Amino acid sequence: MNKLLAFLVSTTFAACAFAADPATAPAPAKSAQQTKMTTCNKEATGKKGDDRKAFMKECLSGNPKVSPAQQAQRDRMKSCNADASAMKGEERKKFMKTCLSKK
């Protein structure tokens, strides 16, 4: 009887030890920062030294480089919004459409 009891106790402890094994536990989901770091590291392959450092700083900051065309569109949008601040409804829609389509 004592041997049976000792066997049951030892198997219970062994089962608990295996259940708590961190190697078999599922990995927690990556945070947004970890995902961004992985992506930036892949894009930075081939870069070294100060070039890599500058690239990683820009990539991880979340401020992607804006092309001149994108910046021009943003500036045009700001200008048109400022001009249309007093307008509402259909009048504003028509004005914004014509203002933004001008080059």
mmCIF file of C-alpha atoms in Angstrom:
data_model
loop_
_atom_site.group_PDB
_atom_site.id
_atom_site.type_symbol
_atom_site.label_atom_id
_atom_site.label_comp_id
_atom_site.label_asym_id
_atom_site.label_seq_id
_atom_site.Cartn_x
_atom_site.Cartn_y
_atom_site.Cartn_z
ATOM 1 C CA MET A 1 0.000 0.000 0.000
ATOM 2 C CA ASN A 2 2.806 2.413 0.876
ATOM 3 C CA LYS A 3 4.517 1.681 -2.431
ATOM 4 C CA LEU A 4 1.308 2.386 -4.328
ATOM 5 C CA LEU A 5 0.766 5.639 -2.465
ATOM 6 C CA ALA A 6 4.366 6.705 -3.078
ATOM 7 C CA PHE A 7 3.998 5.849 -6.760
ATOM 8 C CA LEU A 8 0.795 7.922 -7.093
ATOM 9 C CA VAL A 9 2.310 10.905 -5.301
ATOM 10 C CA SER A 10 5.464 10.816 -7.415
ATOM 11 C CA THR A 11 3.522 10.529 -10.698
ATOM 12 C CA THR A 12 1.301 13.426 -9.652
ATOM 13 C CA PHE A 13 4.344 15.619 -8.995
ATOM 14 C CA ALA A 14 5.944 14.519 -12.257
ATOM 15 C CA ALA A 15 2.789 15.336 -14.190
ATOM 16 C CA CYS A 16 2.661 18.792 -12.627
ATOM 17 C CA ALA A 17 6.310 19.388 -13.443
ATOM 18 C CA PHE A 18 5.802 18.492 -17.105
ATOM 19 C CA ALA A 19 2.641 20.583 -17.344
ATOM 20 C CA ALA A 20 4.514 23.646 -16.111
ATOM 21 C CA ASP A 21 7.425 23.180 -18.540
ATOM 22 C CA PRO A 22 7.946 26.560 -20.271
ATOM 23 C CA ALA A 23 9.505 24.874 -23.313
ATOM 24 C CA THR A 24 6.162 23.301 -24.205
ATOM 25 C CA ALA A 25 4.056 26.345 -23.330
ATOM 26 C CA PRO A 26 2.780 28.377 -26.299
ATOM 27 C CA ALA A 27 4.715 31.547 -27.034
ATOM 28 C CA PRO A 28 2.931 34.797 -26.189
ATOM 29 C CA ALA A 29 1.866 36.999 -29.097
ATOM 30 C CA LYS A 30 4.410 39.567 -30.235
ATOM 31 C CA SER A 31 3.819 43.167 -29.291
ATOM 32 C CA ALA A 32 3.550 45.845 -31.956
ATOM 33 C CA GLN A 33 7.074 47.045 -31.178
ATOM 34 C CA GLN A 34 8.489 43.528 -31.551
ATOM 35 C CA THR A 35 6.736 43.116 -34.888
ATOM 36 C CA LYS A 36 8.056 46.480 -36.065
ATOM 37 C CA MET A 37 11.584 45.537 -34.968
ATOM 38 C CA THR A 38 11.386 42.267 -36.922
ATOM 39 C CA THR A 39 10.186 44.049 -40.045
ATOM 40 C CA CYS A 40 12.817 46.785 -39.813
ATOM 41 C CA ASN A 41 15.586 44.226 -39.272
ATOM 42 C CA LYS A 42 14.556 42.378 -42.435
ATOM 43 C CA GLU A 43 14.526 45.624 -44.436
ATOM 44 C CA ALA A 44 17.932 46.664 -43.051
ATOM 45 C CA THR A 45 19.799 43.641 -44.403
ATOM 46 C CA GLY A 46 22.946 44.707 -46.199
ATOM 47 C CA LYS A 47 23.263 48.024 -44.364
ATOM 48 C CA LYS A 48 26.119 48.524 -41.919
ATOM 49 C CA GLY A 49 27.376 51.038 -39.405
ATOM 50 C CA ASP A 50 25.930 54.536 -39.373
ATOM 51 C CA ASP A 51 23.792 53.818 -42.438
ATOM 52 C CA ARG A 52 22.035 50.956 -40.630
ATOM 53 C CA LYS A 53 21.713 52.979 -37.440
ATOM 54 C CA ALA A 54 20.046 55.860 -39.285
ATOM 55 C CA PHE A 55 17.759 53.488 -41.186
ATOM 56 C CA MET A 56 16.673 51.672 -38.022
ATOM 57 C CA LYS A 57 16.004 54.953 -36.216
ATOM 58 C CA GLU A 58 13.809 56.155 -39.074
ATOM 59 C CA CYS A 59 12.063 52.798 -39.470
ATOM 60 C CA LEU A 60 11.307 52.310 -35.784
ATOM 61 C CA SER A 61 10.143 55.878 -35.256
ATOM 62 C CA GLY A 62 7.145 55.189 -37.451
ATOM 63 C CA ASN A 63 7.682 58.304 -39.524
ATOM 64 C CA PRO A 64 8.153 56.959 -43.023
ATOM 65 C CA LYS A 65 9.775 59.191 -45.593
ATOM 66 C CA VAL A 66 7.201 61.127 -47.559
ATOM 67 C CA SER A 67 7.642 61.585 -51.278
ATOM 68 C CA PRO A 68 7.455 65.121 -52.710
ATOM 69 C CA ALA A 69 4.155 64.241 -54.417
ATOM 70 C CA GLN A 70 2.646 63.076 -51.133
ATOM 71 C CA GLN A 71 3.854 66.204 -49.365
ATOM 72 C CA ALA A 72 2.382 68.405 -52.103
ATOM 73 C CA GLN A 73 -0.979 66.628 -51.717
ATOM 74 C CA ARG A 74 -0.876 67.132 -47.933
ATOM 75 C CA ASP A 75 -0.063 70.811 -48.341
ATOM 76 C CA ARG A 76 -2.866 71.221 -50.874
ATOM 77 C CA MET A 77 -5.308 69.514 -48.475
ATOM 78 C CA LYS A 78 -4.308 71.832 -45.622
ATOM 79 C CA SER A 79 -4.723 74.880 -47.820
ATOM 80 C CA CYS A 80 -8.107 73.793 -49.185
ATOM 81 C CA ASN A 81 -9.363 72.934 -45.690
ATOM 82 C CA ALA A 82 -8.361 76.359 -44.432
ATOM 83 C CA ASP A 83 -10.138 78.059 -47.353
ATOM 84 C CA ALA A 84 -13.294 75.974 -46.863
ATOM 85 C CA SER A 85 -13.533 76.410 -43.102
ATOM 86 C CA ALA A 86 -16.708 78.542 -43.301
ATOM 87 C CA MET A 87 -18.460 76.298 -45.859
ATOM 88 C CA LYS A 88 -20.775 73.365 -45.114
ATOM 89 C CA GLY A 89 -22.568 70.566 -46.924
ATOM 90 C CA GLU A 90 -22.715 70.447 -50.716
ATOM 91 C CA GLU A 91 -21.006 73.822 -51.068
ATOM 92 C CA ARG A 92 -17.967 72.516 -49.178
ATOM 93 C CA LYS A 93 -17.930 69.238 -51.154
ATOM 94 C CA LYS A 94 -17.933 71.057 -54.489
ATOM 95 C CA PHE A 95 -15.269 73.514 -53.366
ATOM 96 C CA MET A 96 -12.990 70.765 -52.004
ATOM 97 C CA LYS A 97 -13.364 68.731 -55.193
ATOM 98 C CA THR A 98 -12.324 71.625 -57.416
ATOM 99 C CA CYS A 99 -9.632 72.854 -55.030
ATOM 100 C CA LEU A 100 -7.969 69.453 -54.662
ATOM 101 C CA SER A 101 -8.104 68.680 -58.385
ATOM 102 C CA LYS A 102 -6.121 71.847 -59.242
ATOM 103 C CA LYS A 103 -2.446 71.234 -59.790
#
